[in-house]
XYZ file of C-alpha atoms in Angstrom:
443
model
C 20.919 -8.849 -17.168
C 21.680 -6.929 -20.433
C 25.186 -4.931 -20.415
C 27.309 -3.788 -23.268
C 30.774 -5.174 -22.842
C 34.040 -5.750 -24.617
C 34.616 -9.010 -26.442
C 33.652 -10.256 -29.554
C 31.861 -13.553 -31.332
C 30.568 -14.919 -34.559
C 26.896 -13.669 -35.489
C 25.183 -17.008 -36.766
C 23.243 -15.173 -39.305
C 26.503 -12.996 -41.219
C 29.075 -14.722 -39.230
C 30.635 -11.184 -39.431
C 32.524 -10.857 -35.578
C 29.944 -9.033 -33.194
C 30.229 -7.485 -29.718
C 28.166 -10.375 -27.268
C 26.898 -9.850 -24.067
C 28.397 -11.360 -21.115
C 28.178 -11.005 -17.360
C 30.584 -12.993 -15.136
C 29.080 -16.186 -14.188
C 26.620 -15.664 -10.862
C 27.918 -16.448 -7.528
C 24.426 -17.848 -5.943
C 25.618 -20.206 -3.640
C 29.489 -21.255 -1.841
C 30.253 -24.500 -0.609
C 26.600 -25.637 -1.065
C 25.165 -22.874 0.529
C 22.206 -21.045 -1.148
C 22.713 -17.421 -0.780
C 20.347 -14.946 1.369
C 18.453 -12.833 -0.397
C 19.742 -9.947 1.360
C 23.153 -10.947 0.200
C 22.703 -10.928 -3.663
C 20.650 -7.175 -3.847
C 24.502 -6.639 -3.532
C 26.030 -7.440 -6.794
C 22.931 -9.900 -8.652
C 22.482 -9.654 -12.041
C 25.548 -6.958 -12.614
C 29.459 -7.521 -13.769
C 31.094 -4.064 -12.556
C 34.441 -4.964 -15.544
C 30.913 -4.339 -17.907
C 30.714 -0.663 -16.545
C 33.897 0.356 -16.413
C 34.471 -0.760 -13.216
C 31.324 0.769 -11.049
C 30.900 -0.906 -8.368
C 27.264 0.787 -8.362
C 25.399 0.461 -12.349
C 25.318 3.736 -13.786
C 22.193 5.064 -15.044
C 21.757 3.949 -18.365
C 19.621 7.267 -19.710
C 19.237 6.129 -23.304
C 15.853 6.487 -25.281
C 17.495 3.148 -27.990
C 20.194 0.573 -28.281
C 22.844 0.151 -30.842
C 22.691 -3.018 -32.462
C 26.086 -4.176 -33.820
C 24.555 -5.609 -37.511
C 21.057 -5.162 -39.521
C 20.596 -9.272 -38.800
C 20.741 -8.259 -35.692
C 18.756 -5.789 -35.316
C 16.099 -7.907 -36.963
C 16.516 -10.500 -34.615
C 15.892 -8.138 -31.484
C 12.126 -7.242 -33.362
C 11.393 -10.837 -33.934
C 11.816 -11.442 -30.120
C 9.660 -8.089 -28.961
C 7.241 -9.176 -31.513
C 6.966 -12.634 -30.863
C 7.846 -13.917 -34.729
C 10.781 -15.757 -32.257
C 9.782 -17.186 -29.273
C 11.609 -16.246 -26.128
C 11.183 -12.511 -26.140
C 14.109 -10.060 -27.127
C 17.462 -10.754 -25.881
C 19.835 -8.276 -26.027
C 18.505 -3.977 -26.010
C 16.517 -2.103 -28.303
C 14.655 0.738 -27.225
C 13.799 2.043 -23.608
C 9.944 1.078 -23.799
C 10.996 -2.798 -23.860
C 14.070 -2.927 -21.793
C 16.975 -1.532 -20.798
C 20.168 -2.182 -18.191
C 18.982 -0.237 -14.403
C 15.303 -2.481 -15.325
C 16.460 -5.772 -16.474
C 19.124 -5.437 -13.444
C 15.905 -4.806 -10.826
C 13.722 -7.508 -12.845
C 16.401 -10.102 -11.921
C 16.701 -9.255 -8.197
C 13.101 -9.194 -8.084
C 12.553 -12.491 -8.573
C 15.146 -13.627 -6.250
C 13.091 -13.011 -2.765
C 10.409 -15.060 -3.811
C 11.403 -17.363 -5.824
C 9.599 -16.434 -9.369
C 10.872 -17.587 -12.513
C 10.317 -14.192 -14.008
C 9.594 -10.610 -13.277
C 8.792 -7.605 -14.818
C 8.709 -3.610 -13.376
C 6.323 -0.465 -14.161
C 6.013 3.108 -13.625
C 3.293 2.419 -11.045
C 1.262 -0.318 -8.903
C -1.583 0.651 -11.007
C 0.583 0.655 -14.063
C 1.605 -2.920 -13.455
C -1.987 -3.586 -12.356
C -3.508 -2.426 -15.664
C -0.919 -4.516 -17.746
C -1.687 -6.805 -16.052
C -5.393 -7.236 -16.710
C -4.864 -5.694 -20.122
C -2.599 -8.483 -21.642
C -5.400 -11.293 -19.766
C -9.031 -10.029 -20.803
C -11.390 -10.248 -22.705
C -14.360 -8.646 -23.595
C -17.501 -10.952 -22.220
C -14.805 -12.119 -19.133
C -14.920 -12.255 -15.584
C -12.510 -10.927 -13.403
C -13.579 -12.736 -9.802
C -11.631 -11.204 -6.879
C -11.962 -10.868 -2.867
C -12.479 -7.699 -2.108
C -11.812 -4.884 -0.371
C -8.967 -4.350 -2.753
C -6.923 -0.514 -2.946
C -9.864 1.933 -4.551
C -8.261 1.931 -7.844
C -7.910 -1.393 -8.169
C -11.836 -1.632 -8.241
C -12.509 1.494 -10.448
C -10.482 -0.073 -12.868
C -12.331 -3.171 -12.640
C -15.458 -1.906 -12.500
C -15.910 1.225 -14.319
C -12.818 1.147 -16.487
C -12.756 -2.777 -17.765
C -16.764 -2.515 -17.087
C -17.006 -0.028 -20.143
C -15.505 -2.718 -22.324
C -18.429 -5.518 -21.302
C -16.184 -6.957 -18.516
C -17.707 -8.813 -15.753
C -16.861 -8.975 -12.292
C -18.139 -11.614 -9.111
C -15.921 -11.157 -5.297
C -16.005 -12.674 -2.475
C -15.038 -11.327 1.385
C -11.094 -11.273 2.144
C -11.743 -14.102 4.787
C -14.071 -16.380 2.641
C -13.709 -19.912 3.454
C -13.864 -22.162 0.907
C -17.090 -22.944 0.486
C -18.102 -19.243 -0.315
C -14.943 -19.259 -2.613
C -16.189 -22.376 -4.232
C -19.645 -20.663 -4.666
C -18.245 -17.187 -6.514
C -16.296 -19.291 -8.705
C -19.024 -21.657 -9.353
C -21.333 -18.631 -10.620
C -18.885 -17.129 -12.603
C -17.550 -20.420 -14.631
C -20.496 -20.179 -16.832
C -18.537 -18.066 -18.670
C -14.328 -17.458 -19.358
C -12.796 -16.194 -16.091
C -10.309 -14.667 -17.207
C -8.020 -13.901 -14.006
C -8.977 -14.212 -10.769
C -7.316 -11.307 -8.336
C -6.357 -11.327 -4.773
C -5.004 -8.639 -2.237
C -4.152 -9.486 0.921
C -3.387 -8.266 3.726
C -6.990 -6.250 2.100
C -6.535 -2.307 2.044
C -7.153 -1.179 4.599
C -8.693 -3.455 6.713
C -5.767 -6.164 6.998
C -7.978 -8.809 6.366
C -6.414 -12.064 4.698
C -7.219 -13.922 2.455
C -6.755 -17.678 1.840
C -4.578 -18.363 -1.004
C -4.616 -22.430 -0.674
C -8.301 -22.246 -0.580
C -8.293 -20.466 -3.137
C -6.102 -22.104 -5.543
C -7.360 -25.545 -4.862
C -11.666 -24.507 -5.691
C -9.610 -23.459 -8.779
C -8.120 -26.011 -9.651
C -11.405 -28.467 -8.661
C -13.815 -26.239 -11.045
C -11.723 -25.738 -13.520
C -10.122 -29.128 -14.082
C -12.384 -30.057 -17.376
C -12.086 -26.886 -18.180
C -9.720 -25.989 -21.599
C -7.628 -23.396 -19.135
C -7.743 -22.399 -15.568
C -7.146 -18.765 -14.808
C -4.471 -17.599 -13.564
C -4.273 -16.295 -9.482
C -3.014 -13.107 -9.145
C -2.438 -11.591 -5.824
C -1.207 -7.905 -4.162
C 1.864 -8.536 -2.417
C 2.033 -4.890 -1.075
C 1.527 -4.827 2.402
C 3.496 -8.386 3.578
C 5.648 -9.021 0.567
C 8.564 -10.209 0.810
C 9.916 -10.842 4.034
C 6.432 -12.023 5.770
C 4.691 -12.791 2.576
C 5.538 -15.458 -0.685
C 2.001 -16.735 -2.395
C 3.876 -18.621 -4.733
C 4.243 -20.620 -2.576
C 0.598 -20.931 -1.941
C -0.697 -21.075 -5.483
C -0.975 -17.981 -6.721
C 0.691 -17.919 -10.504
C 1.734 -14.372 -10.036
C 2.582 -11.629 -7.370
C 2.199 -7.865 -7.738
C 3.803 -4.536 -6.304
C 4.105 -1.365 -5.613
C 7.327 -1.144 -5.114
C 6.560 2.720 -4.685
C 5.968 0.969 -0.885
C 8.119 -1.566 1.043
C 10.409 -2.143 -1.982
C 11.648 1.615 -2.556
C 10.441 2.410 1.072
C 11.850 5.847 1.002
C 8.775 7.943 -0.600
C 11.044 8.833 -3.033
C 9.699 6.627 -6.156
C 6.222 5.661 -7.823
C 6.889 2.450 -9.077
C 4.924 -1.086 -9.608
C 6.064 -5.000 -10.165
C 4.513 -8.265 -10.989
C 6.543 -11.700 -10.995
C 5.848 -15.290 -11.463
C 6.274 -18.450 -14.550
C 8.108 -16.910 -17.042
C 4.963 -17.565 -19.333
C 2.960 -15.391 -17.758
C 5.366 -12.648 -17.765
C 6.284 -12.907 -21.443
C 2.348 -12.148 -22.152
C 1.853 -9.711 -19.787
C 5.807 -8.856 -21.111
C 4.094 -8.762 -24.946
C 1.013 -5.692 -23.047
C 4.090 -4.449 -21.579
C 6.084 -3.465 -24.702
C 3.086 -2.536 -26.425
C 1.137 0.282 -24.032
C 4.686 1.651 -22.638
C 4.693 0.993 -18.281
C 7.791 0.294 -18.045
C 9.804 2.262 -15.185
C 12.120 4.799 -16.265
C 16.486 4.138 -15.805
C 16.568 6.580 -12.973
C 13.945 5.188 -10.702
C 14.754 1.938 -11.956
C 18.519 2.227 -10.264
C 16.631 4.041 -7.215
C 15.029 0.818 -6.813
C 18.400 -1.223 -6.722
C 19.647 0.761 -4.118
C 16.222 0.246 -1.827
C 16.940 -3.881 -2.438
C 20.029 -3.590 -0.662
C 18.184 -2.342 2.867
C 15.256 -3.981 2.166
C 15.569 -6.487 4.818
C 16.954 -4.292 7.667
C 13.851 -1.180 6.826
C 11.317 -4.190 7.082
C 12.548 -5.938 10.216
C 13.236 -2.791 12.000
C 9.499 -1.121 11.212
C 7.868 -4.489 11.483
C 9.529 -4.070 15.607
C 8.029 -1.398 16.127
C 4.731 -1.746 14.759
C 4.411 -4.480 17.092
C 5.496 -2.418 20.535
C 3.318 0.038 19.034
C 0.063 -1.867 18.223
C 1.181 -3.329 22.238
C 0.506 -0.600 23.511
C -2.626 0.907 21.731
C -4.526 -2.764 21.748
C -5.896 -1.581 25.790
C -5.907 1.760 25.299
C -9.311 2.954 26.406
C -9.977 5.459 23.440
C -9.216 2.083 21.171
C -12.009 0.087 19.685
C -9.861 -2.888 17.992
C -6.534 -2.778 16.453
C -5.984 -4.940 13.003
C -2.699 -6.130 13.589
C -1.941 -9.148 11.627
C 1.015 -9.801 14.565
C -2.056 -9.850 17.494
C -3.035 -13.264 15.233
C 0.212 -15.562 15.819
C -2.139 -16.588 19.330
C -5.315 -16.275 18.170
C -8.106 -18.599 17.083
C -10.483 -18.697 14.334
C -10.067 -19.014 10.669
C -8.398 -15.722 10.179
C -5.783 -16.527 13.069
C -5.242 -19.978 10.752
C -4.648 -17.538 7.587
C -1.877 -15.920 9.058
C -0.128 -18.850 10.881
C -0.136 -20.803 7.499
C 0.307 -18.077 4.503
C 2.703 -15.397 6.865
C 6.090 -14.954 8.551
C 4.908 -11.870 10.590
C 2.828 -9.654 10.969
C 3.731 -6.286 9.225
C 4.194 -2.950 10.096
C 0.952 -1.412 8.567
C -2.537 -1.999 10.526
C -5.983 -0.846 10.929
C -6.941 1.340 13.831
C -10.474 1.716 15.018
C -11.118 4.508 17.270
C -13.945 4.779 19.290
C -16.191 6.974 17.796
C -16.201 8.593 13.408
C -14.838 10.857 11.721
C -14.298 13.438 14.435
C -12.354 11.670 16.477
C -10.235 10.034 13.775
C -9.882 13.695 12.478
C -8.683 14.358 15.794
C -6.414 12.037 16.668
C -5.046 13.045 12.590
C -4.613 16.333 13.419
C -3.115 15.846 16.317
C -0.167 13.378 15.932
C 3.079 15.211 15.671
C 5.689 12.580 14.565
C 3.476 10.504 12.215
C 3.492 12.184 8.767
C -0.722 12.754 7.596
C -0.550 11.224 3.945
C -1.177 8.144 2.054
C 1.183 5.555 1.077
C 2.747 2.700 3.519
C 5.873 0.947 3.612
C 8.487 3.775 3.877
C 11.259 4.987 6.733
C 8.003 7.701 8.272
C 5.256 6.866 9.973
C 2.390 7.539 8.343
C -1.566 8.030 8.880
C -4.579 8.944 7.172
C -8.512 8.678 6.631
C -9.047 5.653 4.203
C -13.025 6.384 4.785
C -12.340 9.692 3.865
C -9.420 9.595 1.579
C -7.906 6.382 -0.136
C -11.787 5.293 -0.215
C -13.651 7.604 -0.568
C -14.502 6.427 -4.588
C -16.556 3.359 -2.863
C -20.007 3.381 -2.158
C -20.990 4.027 1.299
C -22.822 0.505 1.408
C -19.733 -0.969 0.316
C -17.829 0.278 2.535
C -19.775 -0.382 5.791
C -19.623 -4.095 4.426
C -16.255 -4.163 4.152
C -15.032 -3.271 7.172
C -13.894 0.920 6.022
C -15.571 2.388 8.616
C -15.504 6.445 9.460
C -13.847 5.086 13.009
C -11.253 4.055 11.159
C -7.421 5.125 10.526
C -4.691 3.591 8.202
C -1.509 3.904 10.390
C 1.729 2.327 8.267
C 4.619 2.731 10.947
C 8.085 3.565 9.984
C 12.277 3.166 11.674
C 11.989 5.501 14.217
C 12.246 5.241 17.326
C 9.487 3.167 19.248
C 8.825 5.041 22.290
C 8.537 8.261 20.422
C 6.469 6.606 18.346
C 3.987 5.773 21.849
C 4.698 9.313 23.267
C 3.637 10.862 19.287
C 0.147 7.876 20.044
C -0.257 8.890 23.439
C -0.352 12.732 23.239
C -2.515 12.779 20.187
C -5.515 9.847 21.151
C -5.594 12.430 24.299
C -7.344 14.814 21.509
C -9.703 12.362 20.565
């Protein structure tokens, strides 16, 4: 993290005494014990002494930063433009970096043990910047399905206009099915393997280990292996850590659980430093970085992330247990039920997940009319898109977030008219059950 600081050292290029950035050493261990992410969220990457003793980081509202001398300015831009490896050292311009953004990136990486992290102005800005940094005309993107509708639109309709192709496999695909798709794609250049797990909105899990093994086998003799990136918004960082299963990059809509209060929009990408440097160069060019105020709000939210996600997860388990046997419910797509189930999805769950999350798919008996009656009757849960906030939200994906998806593809992926997506919040669980109970009476 880079902050203005008192003190000086001699600039190697000029011999002139200049101000330097030197936060105090981080306390990451005590007595040989590695501190947990929930503890590190309270101060990692920030030294109060560098900001007039402020306990919390101020919001650094500035568009540009003052260089101590011209030689330092040159060195900064050598890093920004890639003429010198290692990226920017220090602060240059708020399209590139800033104190709030850098503290946030430091803390985001902690949750999954990532070497580096980048933040963006939205989840889709993160995804678009990731794609643009890796894809060339004529390349193929291989992805799991379904994806968030805007991601599918970006791949098929936007990048498709520039000669980018795509192939996909279903979220629950076997190793053999994944091998078949990757082998077909390998006839050309595969720029990226992009996953979303659980899939939005069906909650189907992707076997990340199988995808990584397939990639490594099929591209064993290739000049370059396509990186694997995965949208981990639904379960991360508390209930899933895909970097441990072989993913190279993890994508987040930080709007959701990381922000968690439905009052900001942001995105993130975490992974190896080499891959993040490639993405950072594109972000510097097109300016998709998160603003400092939003970064500051995310720093506030990360302090309670574990508490909020834990409470929401506990609530979801209770609500889904009630809904599971209701006579007007056809099926509840709640991952927690997989813990004691059999089959491929249950196997993936036990290898990849540490909890069932708090967002699930509710399939009502009937169709769109029944789904709409249920949604309109809810009194505590709010009828709104998004997820991962402190409040409970419900929506009809087929008619809302995934309306643009062709009907045939929606049916093939299980995005049916009777599907309601519910994101459970931190309210009292019994109150939420009472709300679901009275809403089901309207169905």
